[in-house]
Coordinates of C-alpha atoms in Angstrom, one line a residue:
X1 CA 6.0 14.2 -26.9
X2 CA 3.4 11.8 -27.3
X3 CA 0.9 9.9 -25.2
X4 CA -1.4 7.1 -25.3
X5 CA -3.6 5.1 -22.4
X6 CA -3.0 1.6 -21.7
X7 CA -4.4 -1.3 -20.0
X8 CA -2.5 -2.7 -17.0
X9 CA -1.6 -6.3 -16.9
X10 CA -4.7 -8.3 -15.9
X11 CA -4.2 -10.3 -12.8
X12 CA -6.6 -12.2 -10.2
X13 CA -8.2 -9.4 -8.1
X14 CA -8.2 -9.9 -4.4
X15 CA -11.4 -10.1 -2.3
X16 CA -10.9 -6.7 -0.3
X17 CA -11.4 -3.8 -2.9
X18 CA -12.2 -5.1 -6.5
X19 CA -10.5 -3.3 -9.4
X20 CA -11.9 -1.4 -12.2
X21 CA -12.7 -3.1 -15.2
X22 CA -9.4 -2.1 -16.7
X23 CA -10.5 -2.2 -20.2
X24 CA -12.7 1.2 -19.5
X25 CA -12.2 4.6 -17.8
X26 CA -8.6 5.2 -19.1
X27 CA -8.3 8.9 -20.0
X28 CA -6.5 10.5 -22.7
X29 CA -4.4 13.5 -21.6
X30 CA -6.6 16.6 -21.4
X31 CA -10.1 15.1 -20.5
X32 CA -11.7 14.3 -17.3
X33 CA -14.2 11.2 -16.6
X34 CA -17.7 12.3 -15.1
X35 CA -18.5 9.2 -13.1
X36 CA -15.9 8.7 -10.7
X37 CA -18.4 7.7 -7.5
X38 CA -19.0 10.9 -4.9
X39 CA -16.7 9.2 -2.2
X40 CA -14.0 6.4 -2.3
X41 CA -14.2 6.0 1.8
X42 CA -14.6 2.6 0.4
X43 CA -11.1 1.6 -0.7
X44 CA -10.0 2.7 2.8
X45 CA -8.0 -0.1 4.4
X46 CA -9.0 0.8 7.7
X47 CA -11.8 3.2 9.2
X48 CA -11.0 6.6 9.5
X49 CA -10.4 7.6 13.6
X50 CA -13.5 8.6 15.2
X51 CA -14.9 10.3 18.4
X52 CA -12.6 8.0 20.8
X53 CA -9.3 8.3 19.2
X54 CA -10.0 12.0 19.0
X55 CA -10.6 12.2 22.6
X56 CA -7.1 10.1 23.2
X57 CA -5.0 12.7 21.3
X58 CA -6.9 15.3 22.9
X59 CA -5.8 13.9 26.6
X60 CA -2.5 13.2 25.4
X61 CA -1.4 16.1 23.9
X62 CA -0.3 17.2 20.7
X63 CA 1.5 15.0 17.8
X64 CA 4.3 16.8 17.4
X65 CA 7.6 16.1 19.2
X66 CA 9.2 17.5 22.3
X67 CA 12.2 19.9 22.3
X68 CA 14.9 16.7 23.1
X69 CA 13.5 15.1 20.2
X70 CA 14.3 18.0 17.6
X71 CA 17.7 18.6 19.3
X72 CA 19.4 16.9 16.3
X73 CA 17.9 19.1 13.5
X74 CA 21.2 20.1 12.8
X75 CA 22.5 16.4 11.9
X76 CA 20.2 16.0 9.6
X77 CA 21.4 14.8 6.1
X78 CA 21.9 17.4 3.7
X79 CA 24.1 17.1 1.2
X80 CA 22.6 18.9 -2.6
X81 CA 25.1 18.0 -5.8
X82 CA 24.5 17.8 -9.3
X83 CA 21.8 16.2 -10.8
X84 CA 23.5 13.4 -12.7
X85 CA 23.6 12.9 -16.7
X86 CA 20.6 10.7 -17.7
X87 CA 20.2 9.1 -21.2
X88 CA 17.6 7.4 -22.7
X89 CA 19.0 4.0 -21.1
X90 CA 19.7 5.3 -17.3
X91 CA 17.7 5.5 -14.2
X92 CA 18.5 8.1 -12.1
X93 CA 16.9 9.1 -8.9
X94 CA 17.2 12.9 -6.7
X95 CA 15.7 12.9 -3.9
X96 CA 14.7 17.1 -3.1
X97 CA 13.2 16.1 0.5
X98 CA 10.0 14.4 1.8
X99 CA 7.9 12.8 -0.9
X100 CA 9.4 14.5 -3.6
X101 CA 12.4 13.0 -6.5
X102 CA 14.0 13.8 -9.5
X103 CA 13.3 10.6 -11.4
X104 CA 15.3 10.1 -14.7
X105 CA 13.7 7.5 -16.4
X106 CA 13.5 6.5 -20.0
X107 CA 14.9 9.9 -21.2
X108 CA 12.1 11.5 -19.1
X109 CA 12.4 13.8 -16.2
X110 CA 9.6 13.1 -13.9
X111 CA 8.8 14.5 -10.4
X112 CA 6.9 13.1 -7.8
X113 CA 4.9 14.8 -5.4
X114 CA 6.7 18.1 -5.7
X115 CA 7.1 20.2 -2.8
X116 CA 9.5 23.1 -3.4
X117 CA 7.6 25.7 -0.9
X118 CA 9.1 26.8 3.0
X119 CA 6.4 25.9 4.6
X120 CA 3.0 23.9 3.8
X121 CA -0.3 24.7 5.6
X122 CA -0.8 23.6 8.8
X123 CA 3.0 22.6 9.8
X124 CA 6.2 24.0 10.8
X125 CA 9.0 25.6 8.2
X126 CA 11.4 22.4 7.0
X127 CA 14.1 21.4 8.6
X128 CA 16.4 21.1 5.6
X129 CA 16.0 22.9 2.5
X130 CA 14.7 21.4 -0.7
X131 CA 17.6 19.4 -2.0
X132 CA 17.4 20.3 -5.7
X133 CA 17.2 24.0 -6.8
X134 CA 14.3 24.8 -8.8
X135 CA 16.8 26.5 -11.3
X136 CA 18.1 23.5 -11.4
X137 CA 15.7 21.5 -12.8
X138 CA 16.3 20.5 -16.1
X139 CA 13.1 20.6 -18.0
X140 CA 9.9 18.6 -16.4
X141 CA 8.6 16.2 -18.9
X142 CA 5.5 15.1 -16.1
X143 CA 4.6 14.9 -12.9
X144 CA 2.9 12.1 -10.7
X145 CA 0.7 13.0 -7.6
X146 CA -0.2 10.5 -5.0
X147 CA -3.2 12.2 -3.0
X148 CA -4.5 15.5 -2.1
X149 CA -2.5 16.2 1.4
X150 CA -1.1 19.6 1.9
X151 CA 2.5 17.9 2.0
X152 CA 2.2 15.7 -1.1
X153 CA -0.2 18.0 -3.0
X154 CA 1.6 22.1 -3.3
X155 CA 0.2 24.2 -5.3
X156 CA 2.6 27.0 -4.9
X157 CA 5.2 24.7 -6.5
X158 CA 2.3 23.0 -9.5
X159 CA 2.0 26.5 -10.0
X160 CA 5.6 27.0 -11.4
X161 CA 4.9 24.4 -13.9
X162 CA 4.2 25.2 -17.6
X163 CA 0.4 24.7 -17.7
X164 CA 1.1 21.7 -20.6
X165 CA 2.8 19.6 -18.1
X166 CA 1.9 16.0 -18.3
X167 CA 0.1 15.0 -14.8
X168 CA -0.8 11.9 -13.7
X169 CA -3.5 12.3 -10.8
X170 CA -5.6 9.9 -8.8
X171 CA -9.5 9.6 -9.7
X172 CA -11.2 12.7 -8.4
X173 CA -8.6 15.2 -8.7
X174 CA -8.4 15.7 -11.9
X175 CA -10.7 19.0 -11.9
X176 CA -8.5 20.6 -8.8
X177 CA -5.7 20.9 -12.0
X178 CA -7.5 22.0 -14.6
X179 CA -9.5 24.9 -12.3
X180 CA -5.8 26.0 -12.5
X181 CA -5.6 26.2 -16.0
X182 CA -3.4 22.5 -16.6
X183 CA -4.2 21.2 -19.8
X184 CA -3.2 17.6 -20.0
X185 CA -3.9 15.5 -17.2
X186 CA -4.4 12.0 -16.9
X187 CA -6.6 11.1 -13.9
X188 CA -6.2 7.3 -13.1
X189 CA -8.2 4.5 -10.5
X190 CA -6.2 2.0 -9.4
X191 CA -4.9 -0.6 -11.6
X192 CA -4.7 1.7 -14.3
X193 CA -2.0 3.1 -16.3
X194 CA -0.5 5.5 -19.0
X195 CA 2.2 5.7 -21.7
X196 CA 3.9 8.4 -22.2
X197 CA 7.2 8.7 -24.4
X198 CA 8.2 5.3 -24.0
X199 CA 7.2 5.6 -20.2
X200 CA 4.3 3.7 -18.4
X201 CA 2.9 5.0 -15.9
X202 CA 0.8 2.8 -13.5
X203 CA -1.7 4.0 -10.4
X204 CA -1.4 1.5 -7.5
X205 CA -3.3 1.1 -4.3
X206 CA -1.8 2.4 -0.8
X207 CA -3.1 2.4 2.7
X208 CA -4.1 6.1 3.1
X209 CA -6.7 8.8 2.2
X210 CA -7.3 11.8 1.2
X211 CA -8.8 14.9 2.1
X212 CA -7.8 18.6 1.6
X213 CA -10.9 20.8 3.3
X214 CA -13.7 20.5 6.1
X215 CA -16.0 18.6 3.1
X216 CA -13.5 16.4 1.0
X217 CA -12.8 13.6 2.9
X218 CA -12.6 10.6 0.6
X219 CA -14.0 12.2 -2.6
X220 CA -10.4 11.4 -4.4
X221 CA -8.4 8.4 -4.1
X222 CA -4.9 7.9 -3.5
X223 CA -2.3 5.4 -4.4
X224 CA 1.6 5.1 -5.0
X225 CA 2.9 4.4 -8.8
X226 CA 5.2 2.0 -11.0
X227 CA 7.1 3.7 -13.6
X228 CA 8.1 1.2 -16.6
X229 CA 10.7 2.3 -19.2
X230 CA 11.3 0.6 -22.6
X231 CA 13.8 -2.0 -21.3
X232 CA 11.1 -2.7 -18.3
X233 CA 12.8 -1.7 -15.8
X234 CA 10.6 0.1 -13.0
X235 CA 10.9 1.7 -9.9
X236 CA 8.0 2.1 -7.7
X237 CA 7.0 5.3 -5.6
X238 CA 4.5 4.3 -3.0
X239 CA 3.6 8.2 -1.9
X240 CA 1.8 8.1 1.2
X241 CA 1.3 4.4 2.9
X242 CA 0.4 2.1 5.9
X243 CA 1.7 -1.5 5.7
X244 CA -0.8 -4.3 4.4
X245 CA -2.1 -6.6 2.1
X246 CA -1.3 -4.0 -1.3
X247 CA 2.7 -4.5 -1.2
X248 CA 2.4 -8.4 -2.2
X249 CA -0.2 -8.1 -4.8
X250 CA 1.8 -5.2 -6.4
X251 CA 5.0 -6.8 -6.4
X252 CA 2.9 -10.0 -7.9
X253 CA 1.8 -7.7 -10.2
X254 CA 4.9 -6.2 -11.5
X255 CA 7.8 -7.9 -11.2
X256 CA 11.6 -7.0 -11.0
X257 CA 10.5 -4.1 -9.3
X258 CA 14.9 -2.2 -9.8
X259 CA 14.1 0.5 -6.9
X260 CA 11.0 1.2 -4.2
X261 CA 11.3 4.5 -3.1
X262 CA 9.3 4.1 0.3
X263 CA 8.3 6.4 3.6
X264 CA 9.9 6.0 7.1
X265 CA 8.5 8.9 8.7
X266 CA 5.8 10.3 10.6
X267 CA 4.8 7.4 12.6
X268 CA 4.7 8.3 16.5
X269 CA 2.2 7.6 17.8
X270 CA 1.7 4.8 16.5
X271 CA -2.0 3.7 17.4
X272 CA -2.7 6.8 15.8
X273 CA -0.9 6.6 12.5
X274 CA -0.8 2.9 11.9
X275 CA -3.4 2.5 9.8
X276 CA -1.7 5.4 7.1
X277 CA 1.8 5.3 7.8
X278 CA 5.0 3.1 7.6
X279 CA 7.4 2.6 10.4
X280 CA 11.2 1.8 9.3
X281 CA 10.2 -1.7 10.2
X282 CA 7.5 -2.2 8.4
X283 CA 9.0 0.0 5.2
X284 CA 11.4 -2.5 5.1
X285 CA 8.9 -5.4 5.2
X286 CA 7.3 -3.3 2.3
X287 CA 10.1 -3.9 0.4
X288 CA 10.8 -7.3 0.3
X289 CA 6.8 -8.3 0.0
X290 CA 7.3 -6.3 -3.1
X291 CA 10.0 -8.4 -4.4
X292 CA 12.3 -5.2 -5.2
X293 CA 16.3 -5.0 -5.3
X294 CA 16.8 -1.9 -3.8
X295 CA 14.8 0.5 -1.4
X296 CA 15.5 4.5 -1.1
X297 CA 13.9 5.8 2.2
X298 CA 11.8 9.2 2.0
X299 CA 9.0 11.0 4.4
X300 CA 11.5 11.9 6.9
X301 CA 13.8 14.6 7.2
X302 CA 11.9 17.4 6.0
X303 CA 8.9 18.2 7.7
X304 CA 7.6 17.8 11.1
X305 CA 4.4 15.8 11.1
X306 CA 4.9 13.4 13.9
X307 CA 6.6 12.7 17.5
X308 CA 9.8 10.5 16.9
X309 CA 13.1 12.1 17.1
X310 CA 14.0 13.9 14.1
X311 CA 17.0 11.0 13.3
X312 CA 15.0 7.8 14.7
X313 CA 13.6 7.0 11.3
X314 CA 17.3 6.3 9.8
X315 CA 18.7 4.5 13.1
X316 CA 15.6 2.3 12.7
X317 CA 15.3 1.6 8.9
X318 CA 19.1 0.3 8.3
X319 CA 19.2 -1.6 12.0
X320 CA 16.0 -3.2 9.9
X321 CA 17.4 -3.7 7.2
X322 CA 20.9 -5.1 8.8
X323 CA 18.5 -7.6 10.9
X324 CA 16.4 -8.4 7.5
X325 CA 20.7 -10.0 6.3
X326 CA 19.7 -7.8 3.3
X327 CA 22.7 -6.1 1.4
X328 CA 23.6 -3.2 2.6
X329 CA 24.3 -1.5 -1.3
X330 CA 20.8 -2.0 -1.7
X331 CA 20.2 0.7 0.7
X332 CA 20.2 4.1 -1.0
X333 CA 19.4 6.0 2.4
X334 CA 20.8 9.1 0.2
X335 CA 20.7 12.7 1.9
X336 CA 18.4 15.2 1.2
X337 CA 19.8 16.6 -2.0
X338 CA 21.5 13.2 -3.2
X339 CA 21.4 11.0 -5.9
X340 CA 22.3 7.4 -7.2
X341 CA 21.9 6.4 -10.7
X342 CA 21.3 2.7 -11.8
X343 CA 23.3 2.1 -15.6
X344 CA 22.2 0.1 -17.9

């Protein structure tokens, strides 16, 4: 395989977070820039909860759901199959649970924030299994990584990976892959993008953050990303998001947008998780400011990081989408474990 930096489309940058100049700080596979700044607390869309908020989820109890609200674990969709045949000119999408797909695109095999383990730290086993069998897996051609977050970011399943697996990282994380011994990562600020094969690979903002220990907070970004294959056709993974301003200018900035693969989950309560994650409601809005045909759901289903009940995020996203008069094939609210494949 081969790979090669280059520059995003320029376009005119908002007022709320200025871009890099895209003509420097692109990467080649393997080497790491030196001057990311210490912290990027400011590309946060909104401040980060402080002494108050903590003292409201102290009086109100934890954030995780009552026993009613997990009494339809056993409803959840599940339903693993094949991984469908993917040529050079198909798009295919698995989705294995949570944040993490199977993306067939331009001949490549790409996974996105891959989570194969039980358990992560800090939250309860998941309540369906991975929907794609590790065995399964044909072989990885990269991997994409939208923040640092125990859920998004598993190194017991990175560590399955053949250590000269293409990564695409945010800025600032680049060093936590090669401490484990990866040798060709590409580490990325927003705006900017990477080739490889054929495939472009482009970093694009979110509403999150990041942190991973007591004294990370902030010190690597985080961001969703555009795949673009030969014919242009892209389908955009947004990771870990709030609603806001970064949808439009995305969608203005890469048109024809075939497929938004976009979170649902882990939203109750929401003056608490706002600011860093998507209701169904606003997922859907998501969508449509970004201009894109379809919209495959994810963040639900898999782990428990929040209060709704375990099947409110699918009730709400297709009554959503029903109200939004969009069409309902355009929907690929797949199971855990399913695919859908887009032909040429």
């Amino acid at each position: 395989m081969t790979e090669r930096t280059a520059d995003p489309a320029r376009a005119p940058r908002t007022p709320h977070h200025p871009g890099p100049d895209v003509g420097a700080g692109l990467q080649p596979l393997g080497r790491l820039r030196a001057d990311w700044p210490r912290s990027f607390a400011d590309r946060l869309t909104a401040p980060l909860p402080g002494v108050r908020a903590l003292a409201r989820l102290a009086r109100e109890g934890s954030v995780r759901p009552r026993a009613e609200a997990l009494r339809d674990i056993p409803l959840l969709p599940f339903e693993p199959g094949p991984l469908p045949l993917a040529g050079p000119d198909t798009l295919a999408v698995t989705w294995a649970g949570h944040a993490s797909w199977v993306l067939r695109v331009g001949g490549l095999t790409v996974l996105t924030d891959p989570v194969w383990s039980r358990r992560i730290f800090g939250t309860p086993a998941r309540l369906t299994p991975v929907g794609v069998r590790w065995e399964d897996l044909p072989p990885v051609d990269a991997v994409v990584i939208s923040h640092n977050h125990f859920d998004h970011l598993d190194a017991p399943t990175l560590k399955r990976l053949p250590r000269d697996t293409p990564l695409f990282v945010p800025a600032g994380l680049g060093r936590w892959f090669v401490r484990r011994r990866f040798t060709r990562v590409t580490e990325l600020d927003w705006w900017e993008a990477a080739e490889l094969d054929g495939v472009r690979f482009d970093f694009v903002p979110a509403h999150h953050w990041s942190k991973r220990t007591l004294l990370d907070t902030c010190r690597s970004l985080w961001g969703g990303w555009v795949l673009t294959d030969a014919a242009g056709r892209r389908v955009h993974f947004a990771g870990d998001t709030g609603y806001g301003h970064w949808f439009a200018e995305i969608g203005g900035r890469y048109p024809g947008i075939e497929l938004a693969l976009l979170p649902i989950g882990a939203y109750d309560p929401r003056w608490w998780l706002s600011d860093v994650h998507t209701d169904p409601e606003e997922a859907v809005r998501a969508h449509q400011d970004l201009g894109a045909r379809r919209m495959a759901p994810m963040h639900w289903a898999t782990f428990v990081l929040s209060c709704e009940p375990v099947l409110e995020p699918l009730a709400r996203v297709r009554a959503a989408w029903d109200r939004a008069g969009l069409p309902r094939e355009d929907l690929w609210d797949l199971p855990v474990g399913g695919s859908r494949v887009l032909a040429p």
